[in-house]
PDB file of C-alpha atoms in Angstrom:
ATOM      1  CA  UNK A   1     -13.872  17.996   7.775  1.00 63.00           C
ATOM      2  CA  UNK A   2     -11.832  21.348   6.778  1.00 76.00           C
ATOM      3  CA  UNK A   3     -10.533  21.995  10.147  1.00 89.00           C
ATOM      4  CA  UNK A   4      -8.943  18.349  10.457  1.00 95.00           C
ATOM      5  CA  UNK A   5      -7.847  18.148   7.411  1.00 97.00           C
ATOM      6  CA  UNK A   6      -3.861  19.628   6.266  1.00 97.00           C
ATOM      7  CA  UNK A   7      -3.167  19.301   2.502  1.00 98.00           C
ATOM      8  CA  UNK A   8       0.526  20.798   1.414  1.00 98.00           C
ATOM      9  CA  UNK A   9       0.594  23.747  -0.860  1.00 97.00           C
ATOM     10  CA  UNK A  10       2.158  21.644  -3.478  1.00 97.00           C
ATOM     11  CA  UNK A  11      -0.661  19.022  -3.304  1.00 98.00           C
ATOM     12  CA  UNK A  12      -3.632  21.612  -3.535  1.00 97.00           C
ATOM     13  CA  UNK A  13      -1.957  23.413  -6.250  1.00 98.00           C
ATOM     14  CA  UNK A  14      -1.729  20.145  -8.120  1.00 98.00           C
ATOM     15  CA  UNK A  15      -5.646  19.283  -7.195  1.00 97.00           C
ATOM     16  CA  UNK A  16      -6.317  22.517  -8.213  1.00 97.00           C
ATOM     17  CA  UNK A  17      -4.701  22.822 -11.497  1.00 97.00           C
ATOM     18  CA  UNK A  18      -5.856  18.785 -12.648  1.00 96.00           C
ATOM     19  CA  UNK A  19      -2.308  17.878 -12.407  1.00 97.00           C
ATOM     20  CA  UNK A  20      -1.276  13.867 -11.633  1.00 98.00           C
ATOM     21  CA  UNK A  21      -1.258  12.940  -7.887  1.00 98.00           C
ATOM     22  CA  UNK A  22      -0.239   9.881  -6.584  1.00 98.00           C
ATOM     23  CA  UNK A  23      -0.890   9.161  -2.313  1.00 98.00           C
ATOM     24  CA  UNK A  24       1.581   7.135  -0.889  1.00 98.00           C
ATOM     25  CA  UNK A  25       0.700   5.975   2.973  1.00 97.00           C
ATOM     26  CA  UNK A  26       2.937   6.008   6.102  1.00 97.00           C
ATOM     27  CA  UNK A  27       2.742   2.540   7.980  1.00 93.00           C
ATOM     28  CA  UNK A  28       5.538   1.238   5.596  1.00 91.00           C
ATOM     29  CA  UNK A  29       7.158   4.519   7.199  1.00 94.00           C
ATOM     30  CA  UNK A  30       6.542   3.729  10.831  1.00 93.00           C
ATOM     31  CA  UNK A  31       5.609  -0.207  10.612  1.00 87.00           C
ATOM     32  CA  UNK A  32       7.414  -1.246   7.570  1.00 80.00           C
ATOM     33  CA  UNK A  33      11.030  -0.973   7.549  1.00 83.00           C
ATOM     34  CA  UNK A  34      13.816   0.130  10.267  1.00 84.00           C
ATOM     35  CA  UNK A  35      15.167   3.899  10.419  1.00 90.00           C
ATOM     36  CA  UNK A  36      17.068   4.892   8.520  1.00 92.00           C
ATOM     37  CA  UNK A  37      16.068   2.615   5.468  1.00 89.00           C
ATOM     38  CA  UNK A  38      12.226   3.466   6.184  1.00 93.00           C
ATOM     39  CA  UNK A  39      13.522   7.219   5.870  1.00 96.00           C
ATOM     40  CA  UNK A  40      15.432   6.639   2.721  1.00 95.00           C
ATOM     41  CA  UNK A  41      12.581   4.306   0.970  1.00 94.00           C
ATOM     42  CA  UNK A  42       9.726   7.536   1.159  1.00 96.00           C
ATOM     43  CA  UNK A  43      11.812   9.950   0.179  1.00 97.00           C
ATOM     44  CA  UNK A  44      13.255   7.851  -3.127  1.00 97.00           C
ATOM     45  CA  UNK A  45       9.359   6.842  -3.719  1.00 98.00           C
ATOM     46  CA  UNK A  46       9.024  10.605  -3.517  1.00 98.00           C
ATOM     47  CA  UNK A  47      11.904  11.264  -6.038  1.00 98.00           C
ATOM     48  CA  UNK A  48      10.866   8.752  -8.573  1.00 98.00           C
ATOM     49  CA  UNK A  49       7.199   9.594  -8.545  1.00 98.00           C
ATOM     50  CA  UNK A  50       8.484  13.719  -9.345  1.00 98.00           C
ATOM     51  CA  UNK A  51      10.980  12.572 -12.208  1.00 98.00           C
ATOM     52  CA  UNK A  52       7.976  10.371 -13.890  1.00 97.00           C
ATOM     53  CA  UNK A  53       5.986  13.829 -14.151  1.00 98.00           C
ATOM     54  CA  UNK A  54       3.156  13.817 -11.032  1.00 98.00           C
ATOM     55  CA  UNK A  55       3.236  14.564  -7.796  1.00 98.00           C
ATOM     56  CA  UNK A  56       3.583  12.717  -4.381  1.00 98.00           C
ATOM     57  CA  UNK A  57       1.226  12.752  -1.669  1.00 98.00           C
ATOM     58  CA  UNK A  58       2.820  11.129   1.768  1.00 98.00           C
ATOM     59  CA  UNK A  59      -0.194  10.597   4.118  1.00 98.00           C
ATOM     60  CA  UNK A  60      -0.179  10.576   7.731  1.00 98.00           C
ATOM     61  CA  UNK A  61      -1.966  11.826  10.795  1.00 98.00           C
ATOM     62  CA  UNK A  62       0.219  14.450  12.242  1.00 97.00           C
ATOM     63  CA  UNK A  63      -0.558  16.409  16.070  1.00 97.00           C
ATOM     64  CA  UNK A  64      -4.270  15.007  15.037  1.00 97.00           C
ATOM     65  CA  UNK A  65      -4.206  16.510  11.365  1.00 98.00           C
ATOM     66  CA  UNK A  66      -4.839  14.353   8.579  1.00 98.00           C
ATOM     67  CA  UNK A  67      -1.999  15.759   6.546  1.00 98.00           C
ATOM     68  CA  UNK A  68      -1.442  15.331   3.048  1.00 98.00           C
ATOM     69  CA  UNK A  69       2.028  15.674   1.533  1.00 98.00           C
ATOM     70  CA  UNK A  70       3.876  15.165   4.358  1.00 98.00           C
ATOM     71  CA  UNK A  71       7.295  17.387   4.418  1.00 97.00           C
ATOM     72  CA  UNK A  72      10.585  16.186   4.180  1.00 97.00           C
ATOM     73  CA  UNK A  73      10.960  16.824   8.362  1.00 97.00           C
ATOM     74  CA  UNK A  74       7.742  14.755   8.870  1.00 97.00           C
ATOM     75  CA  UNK A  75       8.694  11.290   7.066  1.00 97.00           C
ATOM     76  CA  UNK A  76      12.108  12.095   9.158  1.00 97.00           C
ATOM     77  CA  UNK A  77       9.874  12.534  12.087  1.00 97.00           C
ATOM     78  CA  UNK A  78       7.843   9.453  11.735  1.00 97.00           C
ATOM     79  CA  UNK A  79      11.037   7.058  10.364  1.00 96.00           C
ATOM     80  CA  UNK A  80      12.440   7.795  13.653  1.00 96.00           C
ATOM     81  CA  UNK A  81       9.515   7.261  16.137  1.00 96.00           C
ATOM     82  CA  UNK A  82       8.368   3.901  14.081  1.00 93.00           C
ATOM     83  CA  UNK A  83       6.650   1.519  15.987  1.00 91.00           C
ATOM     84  CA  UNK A  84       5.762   4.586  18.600  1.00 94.00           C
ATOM     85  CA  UNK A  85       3.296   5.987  16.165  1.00 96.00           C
ATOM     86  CA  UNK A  86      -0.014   4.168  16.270  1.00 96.00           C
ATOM     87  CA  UNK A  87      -0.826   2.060  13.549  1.00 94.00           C
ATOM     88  CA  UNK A  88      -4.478   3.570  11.685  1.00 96.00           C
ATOM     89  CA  UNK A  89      -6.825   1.946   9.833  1.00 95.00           C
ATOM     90  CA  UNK A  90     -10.033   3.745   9.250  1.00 95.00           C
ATOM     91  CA  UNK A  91     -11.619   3.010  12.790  1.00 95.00           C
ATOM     92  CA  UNK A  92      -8.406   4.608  14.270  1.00 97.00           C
ATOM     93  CA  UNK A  93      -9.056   7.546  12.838  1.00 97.00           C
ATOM     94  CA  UNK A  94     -11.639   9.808  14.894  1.00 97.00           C
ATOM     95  CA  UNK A  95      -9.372   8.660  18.079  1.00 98.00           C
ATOM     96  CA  UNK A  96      -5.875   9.770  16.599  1.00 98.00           C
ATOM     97  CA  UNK A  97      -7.461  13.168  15.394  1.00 97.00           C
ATOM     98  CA  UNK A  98      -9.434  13.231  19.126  1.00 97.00           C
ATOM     99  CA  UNK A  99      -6.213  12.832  20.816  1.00 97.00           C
ATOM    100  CA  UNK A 100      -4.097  14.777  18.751  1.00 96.00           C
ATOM    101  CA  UNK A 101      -1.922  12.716  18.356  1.00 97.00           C
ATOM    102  CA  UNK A 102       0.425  10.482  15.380  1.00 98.00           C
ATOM    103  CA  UNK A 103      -0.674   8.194  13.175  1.00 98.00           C
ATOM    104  CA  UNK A 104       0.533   5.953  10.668  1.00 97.00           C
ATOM    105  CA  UNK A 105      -1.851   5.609   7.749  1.00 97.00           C
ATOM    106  CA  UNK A 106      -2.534   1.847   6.113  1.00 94.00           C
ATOM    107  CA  UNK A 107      -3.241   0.712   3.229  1.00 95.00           C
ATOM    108  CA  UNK A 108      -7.334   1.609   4.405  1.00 96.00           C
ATOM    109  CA  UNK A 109      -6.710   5.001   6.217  1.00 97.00           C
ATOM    110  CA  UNK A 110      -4.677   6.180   3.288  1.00 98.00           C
ATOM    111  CA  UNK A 111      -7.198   5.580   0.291  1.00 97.00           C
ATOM    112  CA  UNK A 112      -9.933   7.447   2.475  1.00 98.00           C
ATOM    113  CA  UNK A 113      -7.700  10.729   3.754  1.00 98.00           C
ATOM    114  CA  UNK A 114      -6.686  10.434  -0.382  1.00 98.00           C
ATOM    115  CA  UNK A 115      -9.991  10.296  -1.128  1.00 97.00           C
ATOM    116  CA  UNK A 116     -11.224  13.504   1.258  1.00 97.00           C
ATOM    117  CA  UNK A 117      -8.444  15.194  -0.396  1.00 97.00           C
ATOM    118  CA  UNK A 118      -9.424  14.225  -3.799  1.00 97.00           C
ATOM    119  CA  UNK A 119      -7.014  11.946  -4.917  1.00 98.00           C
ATOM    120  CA  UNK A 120      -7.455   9.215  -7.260  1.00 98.00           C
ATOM    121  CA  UNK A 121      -4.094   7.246  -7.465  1.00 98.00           C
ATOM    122  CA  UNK A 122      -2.617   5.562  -4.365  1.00 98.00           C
ATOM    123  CA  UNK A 123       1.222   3.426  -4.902  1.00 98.00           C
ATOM    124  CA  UNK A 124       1.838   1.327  -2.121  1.00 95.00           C
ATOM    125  CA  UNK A 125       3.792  -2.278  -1.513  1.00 91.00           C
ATOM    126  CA  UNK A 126       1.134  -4.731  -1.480  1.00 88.00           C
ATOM    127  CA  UNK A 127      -2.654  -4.421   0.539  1.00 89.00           C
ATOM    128  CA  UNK A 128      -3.616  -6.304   3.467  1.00 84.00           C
ATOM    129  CA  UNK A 129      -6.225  -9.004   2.661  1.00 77.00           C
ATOM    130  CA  UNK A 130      -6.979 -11.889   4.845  1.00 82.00           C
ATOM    131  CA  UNK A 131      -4.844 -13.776   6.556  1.00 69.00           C
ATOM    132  CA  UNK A 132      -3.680 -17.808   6.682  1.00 68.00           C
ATOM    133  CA  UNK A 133      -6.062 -19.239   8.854  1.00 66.00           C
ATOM    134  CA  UNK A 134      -8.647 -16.655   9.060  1.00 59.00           C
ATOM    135  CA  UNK A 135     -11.490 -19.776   8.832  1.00 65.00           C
ATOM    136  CA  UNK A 136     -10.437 -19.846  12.664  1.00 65.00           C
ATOM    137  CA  UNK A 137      -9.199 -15.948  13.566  1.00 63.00           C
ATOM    138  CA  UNK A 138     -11.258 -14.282  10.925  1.00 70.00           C
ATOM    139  CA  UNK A 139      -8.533 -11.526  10.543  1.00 73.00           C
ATOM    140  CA  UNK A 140      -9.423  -9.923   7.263  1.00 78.00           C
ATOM    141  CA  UNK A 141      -7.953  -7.048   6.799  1.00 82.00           C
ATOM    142  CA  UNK A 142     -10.046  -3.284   6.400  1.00 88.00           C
ATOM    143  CA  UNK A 143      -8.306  -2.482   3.410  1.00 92.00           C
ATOM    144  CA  UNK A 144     -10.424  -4.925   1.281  1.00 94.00           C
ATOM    145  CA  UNK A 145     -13.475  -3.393   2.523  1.00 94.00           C
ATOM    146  CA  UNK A 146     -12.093   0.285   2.017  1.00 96.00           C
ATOM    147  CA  UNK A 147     -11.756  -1.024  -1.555  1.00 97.00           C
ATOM    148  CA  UNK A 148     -15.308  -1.585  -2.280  1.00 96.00           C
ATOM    149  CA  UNK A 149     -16.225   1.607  -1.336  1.00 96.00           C
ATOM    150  CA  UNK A 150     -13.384   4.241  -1.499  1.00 97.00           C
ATOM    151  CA  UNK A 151     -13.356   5.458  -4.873  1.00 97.00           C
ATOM    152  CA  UNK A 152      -9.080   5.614  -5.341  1.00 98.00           C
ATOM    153  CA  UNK A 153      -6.953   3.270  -7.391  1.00 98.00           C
ATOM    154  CA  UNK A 154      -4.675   1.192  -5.550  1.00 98.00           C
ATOM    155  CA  UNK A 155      -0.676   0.010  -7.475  1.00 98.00           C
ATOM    156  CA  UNK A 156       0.376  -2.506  -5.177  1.00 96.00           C
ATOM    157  CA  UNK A 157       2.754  -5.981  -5.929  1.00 93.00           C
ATOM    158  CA  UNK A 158      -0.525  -7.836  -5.079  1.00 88.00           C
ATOM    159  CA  UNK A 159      -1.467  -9.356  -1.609  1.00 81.00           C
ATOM    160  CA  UNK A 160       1.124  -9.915   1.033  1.00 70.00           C
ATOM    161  CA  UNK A 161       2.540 -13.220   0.735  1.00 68.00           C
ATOM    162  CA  UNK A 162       1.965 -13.607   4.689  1.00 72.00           C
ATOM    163  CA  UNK A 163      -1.864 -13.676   3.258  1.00 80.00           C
ATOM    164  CA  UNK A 164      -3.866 -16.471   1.988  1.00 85.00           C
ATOM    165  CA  UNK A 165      -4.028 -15.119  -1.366  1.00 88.00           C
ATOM    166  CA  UNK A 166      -7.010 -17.044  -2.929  1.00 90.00           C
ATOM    167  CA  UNK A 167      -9.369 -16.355  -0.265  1.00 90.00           C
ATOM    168  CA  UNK A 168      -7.991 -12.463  -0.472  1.00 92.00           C
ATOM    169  CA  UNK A 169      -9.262 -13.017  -3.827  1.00 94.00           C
ATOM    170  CA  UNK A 170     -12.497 -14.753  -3.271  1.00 93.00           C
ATOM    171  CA  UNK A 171     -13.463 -11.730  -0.752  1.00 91.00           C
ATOM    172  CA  UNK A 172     -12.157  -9.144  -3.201  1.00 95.00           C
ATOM    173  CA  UNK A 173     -14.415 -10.372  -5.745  1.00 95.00           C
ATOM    174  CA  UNK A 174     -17.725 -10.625  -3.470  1.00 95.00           C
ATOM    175  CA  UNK A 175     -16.940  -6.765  -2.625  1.00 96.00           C
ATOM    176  CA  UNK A 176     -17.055  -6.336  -5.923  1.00 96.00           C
ATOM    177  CA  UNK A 177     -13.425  -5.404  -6.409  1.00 97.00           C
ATOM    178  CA  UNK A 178     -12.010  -5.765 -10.399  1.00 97.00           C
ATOM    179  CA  UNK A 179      -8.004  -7.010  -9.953  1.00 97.00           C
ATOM    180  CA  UNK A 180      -6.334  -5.709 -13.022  1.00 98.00           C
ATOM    181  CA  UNK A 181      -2.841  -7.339 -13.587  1.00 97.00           C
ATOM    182  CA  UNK A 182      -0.214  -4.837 -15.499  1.00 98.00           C
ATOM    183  CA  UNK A 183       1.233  -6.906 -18.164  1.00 97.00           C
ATOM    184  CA  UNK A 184      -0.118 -10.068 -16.428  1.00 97.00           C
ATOM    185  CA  UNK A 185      -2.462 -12.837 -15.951  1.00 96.00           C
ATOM    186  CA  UNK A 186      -1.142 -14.067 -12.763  1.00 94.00           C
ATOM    187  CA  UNK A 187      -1.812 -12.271  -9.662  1.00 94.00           C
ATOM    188  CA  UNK A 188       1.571 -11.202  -8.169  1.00 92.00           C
ATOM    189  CA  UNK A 189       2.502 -12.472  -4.343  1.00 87.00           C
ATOM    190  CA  UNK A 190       4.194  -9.158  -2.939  1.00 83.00           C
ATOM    191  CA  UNK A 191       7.936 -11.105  -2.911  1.00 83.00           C
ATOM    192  CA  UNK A 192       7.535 -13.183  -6.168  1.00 86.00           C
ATOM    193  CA  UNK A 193       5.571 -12.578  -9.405  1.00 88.00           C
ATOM    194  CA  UNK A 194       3.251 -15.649  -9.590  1.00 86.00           C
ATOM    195  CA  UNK A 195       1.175 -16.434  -6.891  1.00 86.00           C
ATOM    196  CA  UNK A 196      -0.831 -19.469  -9.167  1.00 87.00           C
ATOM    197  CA  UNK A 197      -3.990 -17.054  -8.969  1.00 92.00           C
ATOM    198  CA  UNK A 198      -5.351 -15.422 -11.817  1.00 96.00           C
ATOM    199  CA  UNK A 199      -6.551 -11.812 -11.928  1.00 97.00           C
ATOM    200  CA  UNK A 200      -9.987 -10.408 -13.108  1.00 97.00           C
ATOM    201  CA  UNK A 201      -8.220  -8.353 -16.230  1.00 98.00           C
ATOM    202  CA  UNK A 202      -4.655  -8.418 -17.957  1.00 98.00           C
ATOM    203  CA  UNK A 203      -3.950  -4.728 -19.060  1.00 98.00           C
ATOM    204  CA  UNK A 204      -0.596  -3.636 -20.825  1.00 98.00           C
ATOM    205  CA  UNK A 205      -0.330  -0.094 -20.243  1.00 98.00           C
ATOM    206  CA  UNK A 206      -1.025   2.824 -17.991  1.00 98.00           C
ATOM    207  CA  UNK A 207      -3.556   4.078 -20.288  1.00 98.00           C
ATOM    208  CA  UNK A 208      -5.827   1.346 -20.538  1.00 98.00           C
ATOM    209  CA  UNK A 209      -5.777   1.048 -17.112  1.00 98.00           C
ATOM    210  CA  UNK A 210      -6.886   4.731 -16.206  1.00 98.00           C
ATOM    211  CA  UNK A 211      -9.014   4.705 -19.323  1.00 98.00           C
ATOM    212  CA  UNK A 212     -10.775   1.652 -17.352  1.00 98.00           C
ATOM    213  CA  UNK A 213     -10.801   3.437 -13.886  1.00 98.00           C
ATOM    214  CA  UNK A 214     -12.300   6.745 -15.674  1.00 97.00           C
ATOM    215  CA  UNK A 215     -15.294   4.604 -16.477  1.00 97.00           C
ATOM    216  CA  UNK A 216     -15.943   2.916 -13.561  1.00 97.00           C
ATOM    217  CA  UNK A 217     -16.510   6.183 -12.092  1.00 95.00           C
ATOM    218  CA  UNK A 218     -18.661   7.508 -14.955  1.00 96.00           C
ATOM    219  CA  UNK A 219     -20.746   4.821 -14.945  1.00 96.00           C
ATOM    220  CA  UNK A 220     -21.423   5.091 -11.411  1.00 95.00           C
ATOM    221  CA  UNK A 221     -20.032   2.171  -9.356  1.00 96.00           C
ATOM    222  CA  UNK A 222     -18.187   3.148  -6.176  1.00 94.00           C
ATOM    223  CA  UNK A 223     -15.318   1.418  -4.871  1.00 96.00           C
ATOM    224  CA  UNK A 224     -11.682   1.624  -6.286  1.00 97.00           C
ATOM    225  CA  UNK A 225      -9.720  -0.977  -8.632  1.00 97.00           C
ATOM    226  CA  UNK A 226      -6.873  -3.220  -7.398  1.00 98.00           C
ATOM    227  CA  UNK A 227      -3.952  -2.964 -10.072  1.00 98.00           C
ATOM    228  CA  UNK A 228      -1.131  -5.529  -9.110  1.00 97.00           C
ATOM    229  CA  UNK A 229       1.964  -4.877 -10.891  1.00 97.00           C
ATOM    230  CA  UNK A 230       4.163  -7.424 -10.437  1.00 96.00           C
ATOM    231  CA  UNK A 231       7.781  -7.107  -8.965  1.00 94.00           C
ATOM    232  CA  UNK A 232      10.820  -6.484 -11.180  1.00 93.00           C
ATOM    233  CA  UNK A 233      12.169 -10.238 -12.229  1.00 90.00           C
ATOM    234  CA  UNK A 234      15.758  -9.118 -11.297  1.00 91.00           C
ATOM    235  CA  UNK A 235      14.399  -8.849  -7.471  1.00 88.00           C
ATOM    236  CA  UNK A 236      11.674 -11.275  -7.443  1.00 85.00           C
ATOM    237  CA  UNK A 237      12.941 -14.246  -4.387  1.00 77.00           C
ATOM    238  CA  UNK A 238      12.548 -17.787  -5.328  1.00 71.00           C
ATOM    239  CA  UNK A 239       8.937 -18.790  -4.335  1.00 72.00           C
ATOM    240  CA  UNK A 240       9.567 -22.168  -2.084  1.00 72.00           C
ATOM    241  CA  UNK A 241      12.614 -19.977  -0.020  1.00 75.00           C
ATOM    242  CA  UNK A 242      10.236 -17.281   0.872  1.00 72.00           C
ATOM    243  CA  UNK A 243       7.490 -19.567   1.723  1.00 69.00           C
ATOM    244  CA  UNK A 244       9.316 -21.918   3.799  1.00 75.00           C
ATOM    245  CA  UNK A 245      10.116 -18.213   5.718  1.00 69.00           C
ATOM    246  CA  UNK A 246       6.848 -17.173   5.700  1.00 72.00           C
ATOM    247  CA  UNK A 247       5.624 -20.627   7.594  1.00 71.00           C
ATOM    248  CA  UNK A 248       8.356 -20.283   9.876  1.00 74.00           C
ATOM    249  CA  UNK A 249       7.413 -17.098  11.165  1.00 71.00           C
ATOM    250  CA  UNK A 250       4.047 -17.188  10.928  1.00 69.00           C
ATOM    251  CA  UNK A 251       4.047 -20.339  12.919  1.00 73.00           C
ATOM    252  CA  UNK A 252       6.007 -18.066  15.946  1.00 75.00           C
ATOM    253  CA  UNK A 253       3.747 -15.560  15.375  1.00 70.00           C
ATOM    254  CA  UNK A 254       0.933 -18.101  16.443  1.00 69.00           C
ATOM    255  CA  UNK A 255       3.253 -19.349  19.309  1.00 74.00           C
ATOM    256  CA  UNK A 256       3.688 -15.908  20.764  1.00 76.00           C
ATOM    257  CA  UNK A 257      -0.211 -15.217  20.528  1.00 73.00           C
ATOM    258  CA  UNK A 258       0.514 -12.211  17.959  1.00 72.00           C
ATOM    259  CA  UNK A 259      -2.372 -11.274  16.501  1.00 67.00           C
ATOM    260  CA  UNK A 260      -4.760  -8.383  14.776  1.00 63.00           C
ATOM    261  CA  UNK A 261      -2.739  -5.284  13.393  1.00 60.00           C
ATOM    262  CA  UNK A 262       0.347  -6.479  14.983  1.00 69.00           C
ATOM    263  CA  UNK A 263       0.711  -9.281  12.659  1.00 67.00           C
ATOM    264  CA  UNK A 264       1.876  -8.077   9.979  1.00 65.00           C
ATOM    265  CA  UNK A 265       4.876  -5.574  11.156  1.00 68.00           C
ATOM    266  CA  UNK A 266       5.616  -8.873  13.171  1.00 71.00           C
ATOM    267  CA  UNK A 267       5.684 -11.579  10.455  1.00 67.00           C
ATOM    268  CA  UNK A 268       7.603  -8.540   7.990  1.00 67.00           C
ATOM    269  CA  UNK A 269      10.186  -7.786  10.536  1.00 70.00           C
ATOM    270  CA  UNK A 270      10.705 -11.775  11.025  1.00 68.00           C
ATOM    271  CA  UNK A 271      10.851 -12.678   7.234  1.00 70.00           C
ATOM    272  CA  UNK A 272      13.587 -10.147   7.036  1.00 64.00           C
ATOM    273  CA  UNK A 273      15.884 -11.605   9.665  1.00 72.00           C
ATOM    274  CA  UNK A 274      15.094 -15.097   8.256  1.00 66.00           C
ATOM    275  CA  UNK A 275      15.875 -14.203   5.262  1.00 67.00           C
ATOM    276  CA  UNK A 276      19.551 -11.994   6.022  1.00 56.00           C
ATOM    277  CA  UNK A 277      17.838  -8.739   4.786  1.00 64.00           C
ATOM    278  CA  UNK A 278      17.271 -10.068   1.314  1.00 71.00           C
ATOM    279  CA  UNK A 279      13.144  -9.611   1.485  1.00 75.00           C
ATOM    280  CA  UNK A 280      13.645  -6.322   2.737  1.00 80.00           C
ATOM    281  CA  UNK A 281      15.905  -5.229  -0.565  1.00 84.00           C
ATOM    282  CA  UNK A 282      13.066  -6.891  -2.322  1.00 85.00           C
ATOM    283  CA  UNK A 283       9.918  -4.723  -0.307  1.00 85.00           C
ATOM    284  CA  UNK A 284      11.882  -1.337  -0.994  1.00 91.00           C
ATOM    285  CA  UNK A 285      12.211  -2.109  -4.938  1.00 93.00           C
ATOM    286  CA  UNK A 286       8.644  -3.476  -5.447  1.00 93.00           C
ATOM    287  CA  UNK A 287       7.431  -0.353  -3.965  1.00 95.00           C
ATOM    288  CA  UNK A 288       9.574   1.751  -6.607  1.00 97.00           C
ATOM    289  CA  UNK A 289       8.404   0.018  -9.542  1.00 97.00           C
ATOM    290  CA  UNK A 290       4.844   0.458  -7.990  1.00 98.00           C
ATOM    291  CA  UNK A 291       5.364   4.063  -7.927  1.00 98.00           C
ATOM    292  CA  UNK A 292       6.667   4.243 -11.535  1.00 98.00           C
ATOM    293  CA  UNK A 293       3.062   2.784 -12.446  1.00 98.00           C
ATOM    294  CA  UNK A 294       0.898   4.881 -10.293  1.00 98.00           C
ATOM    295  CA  UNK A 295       2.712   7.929 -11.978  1.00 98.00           C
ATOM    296  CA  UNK A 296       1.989   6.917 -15.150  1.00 98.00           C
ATOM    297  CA  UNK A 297      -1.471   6.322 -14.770  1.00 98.00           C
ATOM    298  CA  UNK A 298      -2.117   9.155 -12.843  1.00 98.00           C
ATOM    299  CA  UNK A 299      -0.828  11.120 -15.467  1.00 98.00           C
ATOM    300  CA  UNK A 300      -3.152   9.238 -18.307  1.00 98.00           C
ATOM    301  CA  UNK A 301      -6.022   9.973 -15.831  1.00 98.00           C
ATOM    302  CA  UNK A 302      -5.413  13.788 -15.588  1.00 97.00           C
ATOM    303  CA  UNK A 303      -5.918  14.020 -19.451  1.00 96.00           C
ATOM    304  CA  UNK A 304      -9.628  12.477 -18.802  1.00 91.00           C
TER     305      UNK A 304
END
């Protein structure tokens, strides 16, 4: 695993000396946004998560390396090749690393490098879960089954609102999977705060929740716990708008035959023309507030 495997002096001293982590993945990088925005997201994420107190983790495959705590010049490096680097999920992996080659970690691929590297705290936008009409497709996404067995934390907004969030629920909870809502009883829907769903636990603070995550692991269960933290009210998009987008495009996707891991850089990319930019200004602040969370919990959890 050693020789594949790149963590950043500043990482491993962290690791080393039991100081807060938090991984942050690449696809929103490569998949997620357009250059230079993409660019200008990570390295912000990056910012905020060093002025809270811990320290960021970018994760990507890099010339076949699973590197963690990407440099400056590699989330450069990746914001300007986008869609050209391949898209991983954990099955991806052995074949990026074989071909030493790029790769752009999701929400999956990122909590397992994290993991190898041991860390416990992962920020991201929201997870992949399973998709409208999966009764038909069955396109679930990996990172619900990475979740069940992947012992990191995820911070997210909640599901996608391309998803069908109660059945992303439903599957969550046969894996096992506790959803923990920060300051909430209503499980957050990436672009708006409700999504009509409730979550497993309503927690108010960063402690409780690593305090809860500390235990889970002493006790023995694997898997990780979903923490949706819902986005900031003064950026949340009015719920019928988005979804009136969000049928829209995913009806073209269907029309165009778009399917698998393309969807969702597809139906993202559309939802942000539909909607004149205004979901993309709301995707780049969720995942700052995100990362304001996972710092603060991954600072409680270092003191365990």
């Amino acid at each position: 695993m050693k020789q594949f495997l790149k963590i950043s002096n500043e990482v491993a001293e962290a690791l080393a000396a039991n100081k807060p982590v938090v991984a942050l993945e690449s696809t929103i990088i490569s998949h997620g946004m357009p250059y230079p925005q993409n660019v200008e997201t990570a390295l912000t994420v990056e910012k905020i998560i060093r002025e809270r107190g811990a320290i960021p983790a970018t994760i990507a495959i890099i010339n076949g390396m699973l590197t963690v705590g990407c440099s400056e010049q590699e989330i450069d490096y990746l914001g300007r090749k986008g869609l050209e680097v391949t898209k991983v999920s954990r099955r991806d992996i052995p074949f990026i690393v074989a071909k030493m080659t790029d790769g752009a970690t999701t929400v999956a691929a990122t909590m397992y490098i994290a993991s190898l590297a041991g860390i416990k705290v992962f920020a991201t936008g929201g997870i992949g879960g399973v998709h409208r009409g999966a009764e038909k497709t069955m396109d679930i996404s990996a990172d619900l089954d990475e979740l069940a067995q992947t012992p990191v934390m995820v911070v997210c907004a909640g599901a996608k609102s391309i998803l069908d969030i109660g059945l992303t629920l439903e599957c969550l909870e046969t894996r096992g999977v506790a959803v923990v809502g920060y300051k909430t009883e209503d499980m957050p829907a990436f672009y708006t705060q409700k999504s009509g769903f409730k979550v497993d636990y309503r927690l108010d603070s960063a402690e409780e929740i690593a305090r809860a995550f500390y235990c889970k692991n002493a006790v023995g269960l694997k898997g990780g716990i979903l923490v949706a933290n819902p986005i900031p009210d003064e950026y949340s998009m009015d719920s019928d708008y988005i979804n009136n987008n969000i049928e829209e495009a995913v009806k073209e996707a269907e029309k165009l035959g778009i399917h698998g891991k393309e969807t969702t850089p597809y139906l993202l990319d559309k939802i942000q023309k539909l909607t004149a930019g205004q979901s993309l200004e709301s995707n780049i602040q969720l995942v700052y507030n995100n990362a304001r969370l996972a710092s603060d919990i991954a600072i409680e959890l270092s003191k365990m």
